[in-house]
PDB file of C-alpha atoms in Angstrom:
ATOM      1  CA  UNK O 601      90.416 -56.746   2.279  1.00  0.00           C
ATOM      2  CA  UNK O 602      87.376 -54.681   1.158  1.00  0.00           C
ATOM      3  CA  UNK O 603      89.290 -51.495   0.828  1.00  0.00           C
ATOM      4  CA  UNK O 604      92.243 -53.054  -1.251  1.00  0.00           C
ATOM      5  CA  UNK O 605      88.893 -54.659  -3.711  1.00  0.00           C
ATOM      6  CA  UNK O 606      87.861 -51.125  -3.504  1.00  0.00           C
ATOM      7  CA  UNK O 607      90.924 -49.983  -4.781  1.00  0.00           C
ATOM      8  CA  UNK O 608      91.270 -52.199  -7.596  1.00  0.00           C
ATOM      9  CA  UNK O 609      87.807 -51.558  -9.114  1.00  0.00           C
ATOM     10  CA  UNK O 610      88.406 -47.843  -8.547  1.00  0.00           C
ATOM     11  CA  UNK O 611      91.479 -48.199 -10.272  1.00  0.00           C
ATOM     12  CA  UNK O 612      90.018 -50.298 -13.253  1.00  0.00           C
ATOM     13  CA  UNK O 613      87.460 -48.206 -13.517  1.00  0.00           C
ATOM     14  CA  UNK O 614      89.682 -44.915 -14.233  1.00  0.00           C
ATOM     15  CA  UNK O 615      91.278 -46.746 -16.650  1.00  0.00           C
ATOM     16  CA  UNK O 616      88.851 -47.778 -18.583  1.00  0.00           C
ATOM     17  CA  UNK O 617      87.331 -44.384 -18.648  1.00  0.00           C
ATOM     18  CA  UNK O 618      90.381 -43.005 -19.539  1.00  0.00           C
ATOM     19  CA  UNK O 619      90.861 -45.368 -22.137  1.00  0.00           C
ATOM     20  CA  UNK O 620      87.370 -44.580 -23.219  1.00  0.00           C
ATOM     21  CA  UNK O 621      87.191 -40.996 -23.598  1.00  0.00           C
ATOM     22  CA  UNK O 622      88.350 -41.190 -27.477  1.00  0.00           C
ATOM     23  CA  UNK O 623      85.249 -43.332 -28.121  1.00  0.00           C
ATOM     24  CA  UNK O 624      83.020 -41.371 -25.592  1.00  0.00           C
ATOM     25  CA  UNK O 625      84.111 -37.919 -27.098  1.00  0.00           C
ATOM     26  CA  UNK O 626      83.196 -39.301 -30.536  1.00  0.00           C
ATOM     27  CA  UNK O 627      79.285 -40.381 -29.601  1.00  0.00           C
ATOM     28  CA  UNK O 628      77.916 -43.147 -27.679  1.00  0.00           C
ATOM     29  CA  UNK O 629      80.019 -46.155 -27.997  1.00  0.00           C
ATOM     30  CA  UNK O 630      78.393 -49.594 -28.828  1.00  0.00           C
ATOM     31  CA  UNK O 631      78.738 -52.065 -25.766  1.00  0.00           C
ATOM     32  CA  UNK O 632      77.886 -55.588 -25.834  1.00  0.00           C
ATOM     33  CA  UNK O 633      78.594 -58.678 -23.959  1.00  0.00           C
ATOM     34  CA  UNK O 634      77.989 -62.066 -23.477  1.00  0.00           C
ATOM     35  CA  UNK O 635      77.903 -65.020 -20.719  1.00  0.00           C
ATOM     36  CA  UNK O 636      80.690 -67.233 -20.997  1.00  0.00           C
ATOM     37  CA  UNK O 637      79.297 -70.079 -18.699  1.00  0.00           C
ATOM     38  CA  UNK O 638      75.929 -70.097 -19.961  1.00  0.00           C
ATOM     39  CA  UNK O 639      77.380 -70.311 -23.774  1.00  0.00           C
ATOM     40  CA  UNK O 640      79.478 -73.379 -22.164  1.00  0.00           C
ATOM     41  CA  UNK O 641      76.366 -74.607 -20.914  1.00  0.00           C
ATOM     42  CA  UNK O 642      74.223 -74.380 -23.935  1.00  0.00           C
ATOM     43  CA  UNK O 643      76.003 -74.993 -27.220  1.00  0.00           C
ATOM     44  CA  UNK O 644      76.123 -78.010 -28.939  1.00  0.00           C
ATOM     45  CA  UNK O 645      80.077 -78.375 -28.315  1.00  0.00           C
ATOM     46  CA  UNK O 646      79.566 -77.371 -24.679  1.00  0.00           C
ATOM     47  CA  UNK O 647      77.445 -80.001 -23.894  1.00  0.00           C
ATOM     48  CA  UNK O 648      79.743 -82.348 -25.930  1.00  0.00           C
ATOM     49  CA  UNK O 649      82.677 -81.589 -23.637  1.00  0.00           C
ATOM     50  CA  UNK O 650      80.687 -81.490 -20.456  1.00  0.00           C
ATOM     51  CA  UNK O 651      79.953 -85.342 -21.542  1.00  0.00           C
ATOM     52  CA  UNK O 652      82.990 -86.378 -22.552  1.00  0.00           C
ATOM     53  CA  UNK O 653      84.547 -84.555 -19.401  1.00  0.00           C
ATOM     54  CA  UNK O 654      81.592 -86.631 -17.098  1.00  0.00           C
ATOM     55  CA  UNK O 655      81.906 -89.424 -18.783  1.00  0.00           C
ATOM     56  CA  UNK O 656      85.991 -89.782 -18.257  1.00  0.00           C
ATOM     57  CA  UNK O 657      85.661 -88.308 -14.526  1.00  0.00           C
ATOM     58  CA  UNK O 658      83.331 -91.283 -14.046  1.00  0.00           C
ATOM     59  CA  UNK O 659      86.072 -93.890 -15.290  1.00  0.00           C
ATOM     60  CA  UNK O 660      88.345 -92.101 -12.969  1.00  0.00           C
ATOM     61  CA  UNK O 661      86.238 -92.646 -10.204  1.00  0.00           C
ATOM     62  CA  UNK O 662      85.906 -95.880 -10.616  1.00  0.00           C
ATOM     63  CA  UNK O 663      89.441 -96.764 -10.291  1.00  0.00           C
ATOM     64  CA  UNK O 664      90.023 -94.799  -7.257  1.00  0.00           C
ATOM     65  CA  UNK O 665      87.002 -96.283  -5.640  1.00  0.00           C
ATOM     66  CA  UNK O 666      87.934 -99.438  -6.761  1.00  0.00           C
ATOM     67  CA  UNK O 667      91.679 -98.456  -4.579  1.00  0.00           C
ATOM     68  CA  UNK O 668      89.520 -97.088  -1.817  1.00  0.00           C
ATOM     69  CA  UNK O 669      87.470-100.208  -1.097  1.00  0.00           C
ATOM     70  CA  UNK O 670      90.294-102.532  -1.513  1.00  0.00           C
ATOM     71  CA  UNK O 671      92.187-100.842   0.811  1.00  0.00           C
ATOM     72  CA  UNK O 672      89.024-100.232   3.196  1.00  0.00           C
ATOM     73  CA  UNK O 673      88.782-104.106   3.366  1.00  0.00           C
ATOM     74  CA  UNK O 674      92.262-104.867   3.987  1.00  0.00           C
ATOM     75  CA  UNK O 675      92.016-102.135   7.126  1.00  0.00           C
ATOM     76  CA  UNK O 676      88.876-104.083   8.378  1.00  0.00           C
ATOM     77  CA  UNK O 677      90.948-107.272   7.872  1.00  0.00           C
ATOM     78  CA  UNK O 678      94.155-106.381   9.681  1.00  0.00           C
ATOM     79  CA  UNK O 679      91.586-104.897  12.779  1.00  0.00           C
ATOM     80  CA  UNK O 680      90.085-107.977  13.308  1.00  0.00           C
ATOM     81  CA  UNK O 681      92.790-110.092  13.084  1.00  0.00           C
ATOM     82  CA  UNK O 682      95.258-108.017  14.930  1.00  0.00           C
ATOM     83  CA  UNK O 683      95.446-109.321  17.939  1.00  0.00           C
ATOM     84  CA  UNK O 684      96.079-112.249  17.160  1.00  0.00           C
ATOM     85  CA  UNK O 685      98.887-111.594  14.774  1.00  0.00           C
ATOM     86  CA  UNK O 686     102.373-111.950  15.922  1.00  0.00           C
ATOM     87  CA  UNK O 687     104.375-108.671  16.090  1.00  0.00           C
ATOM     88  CA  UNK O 688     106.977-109.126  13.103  1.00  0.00           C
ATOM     89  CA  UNK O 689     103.487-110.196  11.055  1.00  0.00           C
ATOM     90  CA  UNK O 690     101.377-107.422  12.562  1.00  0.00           C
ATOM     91  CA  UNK O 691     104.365-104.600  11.365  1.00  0.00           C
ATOM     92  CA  UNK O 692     104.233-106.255   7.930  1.00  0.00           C
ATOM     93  CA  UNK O 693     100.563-105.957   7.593  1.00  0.00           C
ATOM     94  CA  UNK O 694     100.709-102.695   8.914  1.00  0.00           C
ATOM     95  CA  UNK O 695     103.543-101.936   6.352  1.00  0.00           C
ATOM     96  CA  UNK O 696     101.061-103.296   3.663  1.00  0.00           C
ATOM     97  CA  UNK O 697      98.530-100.782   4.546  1.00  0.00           C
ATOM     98  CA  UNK O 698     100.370 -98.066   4.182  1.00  0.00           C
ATOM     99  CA  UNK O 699     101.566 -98.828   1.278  1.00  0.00           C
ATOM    100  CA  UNK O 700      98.331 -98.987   0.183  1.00  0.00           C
ATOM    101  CA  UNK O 701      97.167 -95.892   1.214  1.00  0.00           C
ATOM    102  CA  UNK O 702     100.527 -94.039  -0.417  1.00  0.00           C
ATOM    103  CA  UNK O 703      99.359 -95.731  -3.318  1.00  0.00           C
ATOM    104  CA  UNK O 704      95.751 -94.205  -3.187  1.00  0.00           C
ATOM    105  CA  UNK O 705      97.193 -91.086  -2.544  1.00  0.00           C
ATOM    106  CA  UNK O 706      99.447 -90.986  -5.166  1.00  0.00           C
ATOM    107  CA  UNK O 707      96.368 -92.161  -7.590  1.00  0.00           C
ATOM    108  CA  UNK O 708      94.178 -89.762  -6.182  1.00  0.00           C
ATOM    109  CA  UNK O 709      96.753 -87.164  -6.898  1.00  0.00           C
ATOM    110  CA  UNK O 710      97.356 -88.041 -10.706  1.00  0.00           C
ATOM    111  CA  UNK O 711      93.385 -88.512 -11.146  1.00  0.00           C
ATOM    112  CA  UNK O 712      92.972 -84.890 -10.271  1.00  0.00           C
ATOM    113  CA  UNK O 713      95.887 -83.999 -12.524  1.00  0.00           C
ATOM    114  CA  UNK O 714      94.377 -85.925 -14.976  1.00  0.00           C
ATOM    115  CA  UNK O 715      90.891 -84.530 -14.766  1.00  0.00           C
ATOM    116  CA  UNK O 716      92.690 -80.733 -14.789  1.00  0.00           C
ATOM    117  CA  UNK O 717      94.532 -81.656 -18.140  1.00  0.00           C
ATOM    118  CA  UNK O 718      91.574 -83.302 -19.346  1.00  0.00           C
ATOM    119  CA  UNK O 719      89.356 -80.072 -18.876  1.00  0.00           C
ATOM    120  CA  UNK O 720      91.949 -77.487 -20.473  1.00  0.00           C
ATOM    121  CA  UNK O 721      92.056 -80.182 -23.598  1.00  0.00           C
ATOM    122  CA  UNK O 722      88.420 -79.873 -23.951  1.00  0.00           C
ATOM    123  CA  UNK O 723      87.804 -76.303 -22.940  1.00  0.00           C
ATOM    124  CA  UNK O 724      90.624 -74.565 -24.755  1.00  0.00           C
ATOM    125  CA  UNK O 725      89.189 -75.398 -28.273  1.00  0.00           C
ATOM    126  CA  UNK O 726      85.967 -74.060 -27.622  1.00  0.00           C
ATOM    127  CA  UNK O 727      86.653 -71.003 -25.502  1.00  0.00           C
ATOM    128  CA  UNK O 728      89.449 -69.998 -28.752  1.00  0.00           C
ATOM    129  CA  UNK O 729      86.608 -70.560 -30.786  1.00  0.00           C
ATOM    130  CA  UNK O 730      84.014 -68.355 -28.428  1.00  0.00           C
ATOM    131  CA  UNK O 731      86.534 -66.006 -28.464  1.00  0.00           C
ATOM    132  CA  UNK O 732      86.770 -66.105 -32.635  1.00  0.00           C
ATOM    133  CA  UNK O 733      83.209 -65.618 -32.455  1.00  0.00           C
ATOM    134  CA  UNK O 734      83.258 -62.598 -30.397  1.00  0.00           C
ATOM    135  CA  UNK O 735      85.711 -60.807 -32.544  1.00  0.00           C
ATOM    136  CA  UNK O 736      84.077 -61.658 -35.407  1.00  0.00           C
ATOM    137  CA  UNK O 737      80.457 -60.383 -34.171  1.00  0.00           C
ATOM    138  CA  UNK O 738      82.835 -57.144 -32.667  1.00  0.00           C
ATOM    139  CA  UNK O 739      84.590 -56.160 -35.970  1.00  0.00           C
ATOM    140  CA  UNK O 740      81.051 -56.887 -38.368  1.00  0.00           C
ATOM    141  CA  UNK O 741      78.660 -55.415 -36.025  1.00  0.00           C
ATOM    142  CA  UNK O 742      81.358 -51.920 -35.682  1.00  0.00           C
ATOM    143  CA  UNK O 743      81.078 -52.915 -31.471  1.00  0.00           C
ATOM    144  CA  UNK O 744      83.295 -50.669 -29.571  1.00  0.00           C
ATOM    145  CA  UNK O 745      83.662 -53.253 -26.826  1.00  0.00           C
ATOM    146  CA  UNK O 746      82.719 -56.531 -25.768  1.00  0.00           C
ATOM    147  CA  UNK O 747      82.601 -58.113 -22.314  1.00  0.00           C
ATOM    148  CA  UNK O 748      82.286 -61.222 -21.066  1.00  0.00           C
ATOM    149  CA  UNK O 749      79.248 -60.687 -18.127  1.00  0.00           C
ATOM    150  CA  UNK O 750      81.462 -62.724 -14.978  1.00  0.00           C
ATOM    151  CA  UNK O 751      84.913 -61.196 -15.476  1.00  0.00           C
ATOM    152  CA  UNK O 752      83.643 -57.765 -16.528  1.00  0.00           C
ATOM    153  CA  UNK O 753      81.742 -57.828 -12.857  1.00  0.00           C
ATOM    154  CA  UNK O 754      78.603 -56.659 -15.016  1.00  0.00           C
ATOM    155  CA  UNK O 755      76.026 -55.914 -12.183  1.00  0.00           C
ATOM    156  CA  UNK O 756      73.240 -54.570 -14.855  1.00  0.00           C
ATOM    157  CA  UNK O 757      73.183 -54.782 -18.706  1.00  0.00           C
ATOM    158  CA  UNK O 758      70.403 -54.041 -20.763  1.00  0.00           C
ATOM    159  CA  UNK O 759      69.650 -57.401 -22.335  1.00  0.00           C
ATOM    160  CA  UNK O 760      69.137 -56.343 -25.954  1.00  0.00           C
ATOM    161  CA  UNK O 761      73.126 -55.894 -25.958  1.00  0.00           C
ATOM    162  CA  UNK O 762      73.390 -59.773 -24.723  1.00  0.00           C
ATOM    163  CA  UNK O 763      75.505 -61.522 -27.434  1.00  0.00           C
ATOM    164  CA  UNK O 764      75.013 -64.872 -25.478  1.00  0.00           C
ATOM    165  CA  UNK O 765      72.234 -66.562 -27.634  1.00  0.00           C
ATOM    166  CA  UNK O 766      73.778 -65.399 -31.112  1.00  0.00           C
ATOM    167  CA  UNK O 767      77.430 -66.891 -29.846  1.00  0.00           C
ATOM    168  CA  UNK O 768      75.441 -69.939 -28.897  1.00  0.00           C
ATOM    169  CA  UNK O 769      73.868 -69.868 -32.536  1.00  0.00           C
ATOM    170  CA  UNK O 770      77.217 -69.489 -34.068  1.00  0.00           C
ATOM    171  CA  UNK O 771      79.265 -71.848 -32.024  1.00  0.00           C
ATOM    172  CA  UNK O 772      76.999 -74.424 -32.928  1.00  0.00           C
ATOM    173  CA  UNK O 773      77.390 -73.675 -36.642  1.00  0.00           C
ATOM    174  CA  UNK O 774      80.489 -74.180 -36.847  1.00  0.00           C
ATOM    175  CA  UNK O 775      82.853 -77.664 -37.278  1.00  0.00           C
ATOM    176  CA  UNK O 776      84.026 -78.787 -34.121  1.00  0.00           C
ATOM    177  CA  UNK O 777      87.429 -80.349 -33.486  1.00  0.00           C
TER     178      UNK O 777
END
């Protein structure tokens, strides 16, 4: 597994090198990048979304908890009285819970579905706008390349190339959808 990741990088790296020598041949390129999760994090519309996304996960919640203890008390039910069911009752109640536990499934199954959707309404507005951002700063400020810190694998950057706090700035400049 770590010699296959090996490869990759290796391989990434040689082609961004050799993708790089026009720029490296012609002086020192300018580099910059930025960190997506903290601009999530910190911006205005970030924080808007991470509330509205809380704040709808906790309705969620509340329904399948709501499922969950209903069907919690109707187990407890149906294993004290049990025993003294007869059997054609005892298979129906038994029927009843599982039906009620499909059910839970099932709405545990659309809540997460829900949340997903939910997530990638509210986060693809704002990363396209990041992303607008980060053009914009790459085609005024003449930057040769941008990264974004987590998917670049950035070990080390020097932080007076960090774009972060001026995307932040930006972002929260800007009208919001």
């Amino acid at each position: 597994m770590k010699m296959k990741k090996s490869m990759w990088i290796l391989l990434f790296l040689g082609i961004f090198l050799a993708s790089s020598m026009p720029v490296l041949a012609a002086g020192n390129p300018k580099i910059g990048y930025f960190d997506i999760p903290l601009v999530l994090q910190q911006s205005q519309w970030g924080k808007r979304s991470n509330e509205e996304f809380k704040r709808q996960g906790e309705k969620v919640k509340a329904e399948v908890d709501t499922k969950a203890q209903a069907y919690k008390t109707a187990k407890e039910e149906f294993d004290r009285k049990k025993d003294v069911l007869d059997e054609k009752t005892r298979a129906k109640k038994l029927k009843e819970l599982q039906d009620m536990q499909m059910e839970g499934e099932k709405l545990l199954s659309e809540s997460n579905a829900k949340m997903n959707k939910l997530s990638n309404e509210l986060s693809a507005p704002l990363i396209d706008k990041i992303l607008e951002i980060v053009k914009k700063i790459g085609r005024e400020d003449k930057f040769d390349y941008i990264f974004e810190r987590e998917r670049a694998g950035l070990v080390f950057a020097n932080d007076k190339e960090d774009l972060t706090k001026r995307i932040i700035q930006e972002l929260d400049r800007s009208p919001h959808k």
